[in-house]
Short mmCIF file of C-alpha atoms and ligand atoms in Angstrom, two decimals:
data_model
loop_
_atom_site.label_atom_id
_atom_site.label_comp_id
_atom_site.label_asym_id
_atom_site.label_seq_id
_atom_site.Cartn_x
_atom_site.Cartn_y
_atom_site.Cartn_z
CA MET A 1 -1.72 -5.94 28.04
CA ALA A 2 0.28 -4.17 25.14
CA HIS A 3 -0.95 -7.68 23.06
CA SER A 4 -4.29 -7.34 24.26
CA GLU A 5 -4.72 -3.31 22.47
CA VAL A 6 -3.43 -4.75 20.10
CA ALA A 7 -6.38 -6.97 19.06
CA GLU A 8 -8.79 -4.45 20.46
CA ARG A 9 -7.39 -1.71 17.86
CA TYR A 10 -7.44 -4.37 14.72
CA ARG A 11 -11.43 -5.11 15.80
CA ASP A 12 -11.94 -1.47 16.66
CA VAL A 13 -10.53 -0.81 13.01
CA MET A 14 -11.92 -4.01 10.68
CA ASP A 15 -15.20 -2.89 12.38
CA ARG A 16 -14.83 0.69 11.02
CA VAL A 17 -14.03 -0.51 7.46
CA ASP A 18 -16.54 -2.44 7.58
CA ARG A 19 -18.99 -0.60 8.55
CA ALA A 20 -17.54 2.36 5.88
CA ALA A 21 -17.88 -0.80 2.95
CA ARG A 22 -21.05 -0.56 3.64
CA ALA A 23 -22.23 2.45 4.35
CA ALA A 24 -20.80 3.50 0.85
CA GLY A 25 -22.94 0.49 -0.52
CA ARG A 26 -19.65 -1.72 -1.02
CA ASP A 27 -18.96 -4.99 -0.40
CA PRO A 28 -16.56 -4.75 3.08
CA ALA A 29 -14.99 -8.13 1.28
CA ALA A 30 -13.92 -6.67 -1.56
CA LEU A 31 -10.92 -5.00 0.17
CA VAL A 32 -8.36 -5.63 1.30
CA THR A 33 -6.56 -3.83 5.05
CA ILE A 34 -2.78 -4.02 4.83
CA VAL A 35 -1.94 -3.42 8.62
CA VAL A 36 1.61 -1.18 7.74
CA THR A 37 4.06 -2.79 10.38
CA LYS A 38 7.36 -0.56 9.65
CA PHE A 39 9.41 -0.37 12.65
CA HIS A 40 7.41 -2.90 15.27
CA PRO A 41 8.53 -5.90 15.91
CA ALA A 42 7.55 -9.37 13.90
CA GLU A 43 6.32 -10.19 17.28
CA LEU A 44 3.80 -7.27 16.10
CA VAL A 45 2.77 -8.57 13.05
CA ARG A 46 2.91 -12.53 14.50
CA GLU A 47 -0.34 -11.18 16.44
CA LEU A 48 -1.85 -10.08 14.47
CA ALA A 49 -1.28 -12.94 11.92
CA ASP A 50 -3.02 -15.15 14.81
CA LEU A 51 -5.55 -13.02 15.25
CA GLY A 52 -6.22 -14.51 10.93
CA HIS A 53 -4.52 -11.17 9.44
CA ARG A 54 -3.02 -11.96 6.27
CA ASP A 55 -2.00 -8.51 3.91
CA PHE A 56 0.93 -6.61 6.22
CA GLY A 57 2.92 -3.20 4.88
CA GLU A 58 6.32 -2.29 4.88
CA SER A 59 8.36 1.02 3.86
CA ARG A 60 12.36 -0.66 4.19
CA HIS A 61 13.46 -2.99 2.51
CA GLN A 62 15.75 -4.20 4.87
CA GLU A 63 13.45 -4.05 7.91
CA ALA A 64 10.48 -6.03 5.45
CA ARG A 65 13.16 -8.66 3.95
CA ARG A 66 13.73 -9.58 7.73
CA LYS A 67 10.60 -10.64 8.74
CA ALA A 68 9.15 -12.18 6.37
CA ALA A 69 12.42 -14.28 6.75
CA ASP A 70 11.13 -15.17 10.19
CA LEU A 71 7.60 -15.00 9.50
CA ASP A 72 8.14 -17.28 6.56
CA GLY A 73 5.40 -20.10 6.29
CA LEU A 74 2.70 -18.25 7.91
CA GLY A 75 1.24 -17.50 4.37
CA LEU A 76 1.72 -13.49 4.81
CA ALA A 77 1.15 -10.83 1.91
CA TRP A 78 4.12 -8.52 2.05
CA HIS A 79 3.16 -5.22 0.53
CA PHE A 80 5.97 -2.78 -0.25
CA ILE A 81 5.33 0.35 0.30
CA GLY A 82 7.82 2.98 1.16
CA GLN A 83 10.01 4.73 -1.16
CA LEU A 84 11.96 2.02 -2.78
CA GLN A 85 15.70 2.45 -4.36
CA SER A 86 16.79 0.73 -8.02
CA ASN A 87 19.03 -1.27 -6.67
CA LYS A 88 16.63 -3.28 -3.61
CA ALA A 89 13.79 -3.88 -6.12
CA ARG A 90 15.51 -7.59 -7.23
CA ALA A 91 15.56 -8.29 -3.23
CA VAL A 92 12.39 -6.80 -2.82
CA ARG A 93 10.88 -8.74 -5.44
CA GLU A 94 11.58 -12.38 -2.99
CA TYR A 95 9.54 -11.84 -0.12
CA ALA A 96 6.85 -9.41 -1.32
CA SER A 97 3.96 -9.85 -3.23
CA SER A 98 3.12 -6.14 -4.53
CA ILE A 99 5.33 -3.16 -4.75
CA HIS A 100 2.71 -0.07 -4.56
CA SER A 101 5.72 2.86 -4.91
CA LEU A 102 6.48 2.55 -8.26
CA ASP A 103 6.80 5.61 -9.51
CA ARG A 104 9.92 6.45 -12.01
CA ASP A 105 11.86 4.53 -15.56
CA SER A 106 15.07 3.51 -13.08
CA LEU A 107 12.96 1.55 -11.28
CA LEU A 108 11.13 0.04 -13.70
CA THR A 109 13.89 -1.29 -15.28
CA ALA A 110 14.85 -2.85 -12.11
CA LEU A 111 11.99 -4.89 -12.02
CA ALA A 112 12.04 -6.21 -15.72
CA THR A 113 12.33 -9.64 -15.62
CA ASP A 114 10.87 -12.57 -17.84
CA GLY A 115 10.09 -14.82 -14.80
CA ASP A 116 6.65 -13.88 -12.87
CA PRO A 117 5.40 -10.96 -12.74
CA ILE A 118 5.07 -9.05 -9.66
CA ASP A 119 2.03 -7.23 -9.06
CA VAL A 120 2.37 -3.05 -9.04
CA PHE A 121 0.72 -0.04 -8.33
CA ILE A 122 1.36 3.03 -9.72
CA GLU A 123 2.37 6.12 -6.99
CA VAL A 124 0.02 9.39 -7.87
CA ASN A 125 2.53 12.74 -5.98
CA LEU A 126 -0.29 14.84 -5.92
CA THR A 127 2.02 17.71 -4.28
CA ASP A 128 3.27 19.89 -5.52
CA ASP A 129 6.25 18.62 -4.52
CA PRO A 130 8.43 16.72 -6.81
CA GLY A 131 10.51 15.79 -3.91
CA ARG A 132 7.53 13.31 -2.85
CA GLY A 133 7.60 9.88 -4.02
CA GLY A 134 5.32 9.29 -7.02
CA VAL A 135 4.02 10.34 -10.57
CA ALA A 136 3.68 13.65 -11.69
CA PRO A 137 -0.06 13.40 -12.04
CA GLU A 138 1.08 15.31 -15.91
CA SER A 139 3.41 11.91 -16.89
CA LEU A 140 1.29 9.63 -15.25
CA ALA A 141 -0.09 8.20 -19.77
CA ALA A 142 3.46 7.77 -20.90
CA PHE A 143 4.47 6.13 -17.71
CA ALA A 144 2.07 3.99 -17.87
CA ASP A 145 2.23 2.98 -21.38
CA ARG A 146 5.73 1.83 -19.72
CA VAL A 147 4.84 0.21 -17.02
CA LEU A 148 2.09 -1.17 -19.42
CA ALA A 149 5.06 -2.67 -21.97
CA THR A 150 7.73 -3.98 -18.88
CA PRO A 151 7.64 -7.11 -18.80
CA GLY A 152 7.77 -9.14 -15.14
CA VAL A 153 5.15 -6.38 -13.77
CA ARG A 154 1.19 -6.82 -13.02
CA LEU A 155 -0.55 -2.73 -12.87
CA ARG A 156 -3.07 -3.28 -10.76
CA GLY A 157 -3.94 0.01 -10.08
CA LEU A 158 -2.98 3.19 -8.39
CA MET A 159 -1.56 4.31 -5.09
CA ALA A 160 -1.07 7.91 -3.62
CA VAL A 161 -0.66 9.34 0.22
CA ALA A 162 -3.21 12.41 0.37
CA GLY A 163 -1.42 15.84 1.13
CA LEU A 164 -1.47 17.15 5.04
CA GLY A 165 -3.77 19.58 5.82
CA ARG A 166 -6.13 19.28 1.53
CA SER A 167 -9.33 17.71 2.42
CA ALA A 168 -8.39 13.87 1.62
CA ARG A 169 -11.58 13.02 -0.04
CA SER A 170 -10.57 15.18 -2.85
CA GLU A 171 -7.94 14.67 -3.56
CA PHE A 172 -8.99 10.97 -3.09
CA ALA A 173 -11.01 11.67 -5.49
CA ARG A 174 -8.76 13.06 -8.01
CA VAL A 175 -6.93 9.78 -8.10
CA ARG A 176 -10.52 7.52 -8.77
CA GLU A 177 -10.59 10.14 -11.43
CA LEU A 178 -7.03 9.16 -12.95
CA ARG A 179 -7.81 5.73 -13.02
CA ASP A 180 -10.89 6.14 -14.84
CA ARG A 181 -9.91 8.69 -17.74
CA VAL A 182 -6.07 7.62 -17.98
CA VAL A 183 -5.71 4.26 -15.96
CA LEU A 184 -8.55 1.77 -17.14
CA PRO A 185 -8.36 2.83 -20.70
CA ARG A 186 -4.87 1.49 -21.50
CA ALA A 187 -5.55 -1.30 -18.92
CA PRO A 188 -9.27 -2.61 -17.96
CA ASP A 189 -8.09 -4.28 -15.25
CA ALA A 190 -6.31 -2.06 -13.62
CA THR A 191 -8.83 -1.55 -10.89
CA ALA A 192 -7.18 -1.28 -8.33
CA LEU A 193 -6.79 1.78 -5.77
CA SER A 194 -4.51 1.40 -2.32
CA MET A 195 -5.14 4.90 -0.50
CA GLY A 196 -6.30 5.32 3.01
CA MET A 197 -4.72 5.34 5.64
CA SER A 198 -4.79 5.53 9.51
CA GLY A 199 -6.76 9.49 9.44
CA ASP A 200 -8.34 9.74 6.38
CA PHE A 201 -9.80 6.00 5.27
CA GLU A 202 -13.49 6.69 5.50
CA ASP A 203 -12.84 8.95 2.90
CA ALA A 204 -11.09 6.74 0.83
CA ILE A 205 -12.89 4.24 1.20
CA LEU A 206 -16.51 6.56 -0.03
CA GLU A 207 -14.06 7.02 -3.31
CA GLY A 208 -13.65 3.39 -4.05
CA ALA A 209 -9.92 2.49 -2.78
CA THR A 210 -9.90 -0.72 -2.85
CA HIS A 211 -6.78 -1.33 -1.10
CA LEU A 212 -5.88 0.71 2.36
CA ARG A 213 -2.39 1.15 3.80
CA ILE A 214 -3.88 1.03 7.85
CA GLY A 215 -0.62 1.28 10.60
CA THR A 216 -0.74 3.68 13.65
CA ALA A 217 -4.85 3.05 14.26
CA ILE A 218 -3.87 -0.43 14.48
CA THR A 219 -0.11 -0.91 16.54
CA GLY A 220 -0.39 2.33 18.30
CA ASN A 221 2.57 4.31 17.90
CA ARG A 222 5.77 3.78 16.01
CA PRO A 223 8.48 3.40 18.13
CA ASP A 224 11.51 5.73 17.67
CA ARG A 225 12.67 5.53 13.46
CA ALA A 226 16.51 3.95 14.30
C1 PLP B 301 3.19 4.34 7.33
C2 PLP B 301 2.26 4.42 5.98
C3 PLP B 301 0.88 3.40 6.11
C4 PLP B 301 0.57 4.39 6.78
O1 PLP B 301 0.04 5.16 7.75
P1 PLP B 301 -0.47 5.66 9.15
O2 PLP B 301 -0.69 6.69 8.92
O3 PLP B 301 0.49 4.47 10.99
O4 PLP B 301 -1.60 4.64 9.23
C5 PLP B 301 0.23 4.35 4.94
N1 PLP B 301 1.19 4.80 3.61
C6 PLP B 301 2.36 4.24 3.79
C7 PLP B 301 2.80 5.10 2.25
C8 PLP B 301 2.94 5.08 4.41
O5 PLP B 301 4.71 5.52 4.58
#
């Protein structure tokens, strides 16, 4: 019964989120848990929606658009969390409530509009590898200024993926420090921290994460990537 296993893992993870929040002296209701459903079929999203879940994360445009269309009418919020090509940015706006992976000027320019704003998070690259997504910490201030000067995007805060083989907790602390030092003086409302995945969300909660992006701990292993 693969389906009931998903429900069980979902309840288990939500309990862990709840406990970690209380242990950190935080209100669990203030955390947004985004279930990352990339590579999984729309039926899995529907099952979680039936359990009352609303926030889902996807990392590929075609796949995300298809699921959003299939599940239209359920009132779901789609968070785009993957690397995004500029030529797809406007299409993502059509179904996504937020983009967590804003990391360069070409994407920012493509998102600009006089229409309704979309929520965005600036992705910070915590590695030394510029090939990974994200803005280098030393470029964050200037990029944040450009985001704030662009119509049609509402800066919510920062997003990061902890690197492999390092202490996730210290990396999350670094993201929080960048928010406090670089983002908040420019944009006092941009308090959000999108950080924490299946293997490290408890550490992220301790360091102030507001948006968790949790995939396999709930969905089980991802099917082979097509
Ligand atoms: C896939 C993905 C996640 C979820 O990862 P899990 O380890 O399955 O929880 C979170 N964030 C991003 C950016 C991802 O691509």
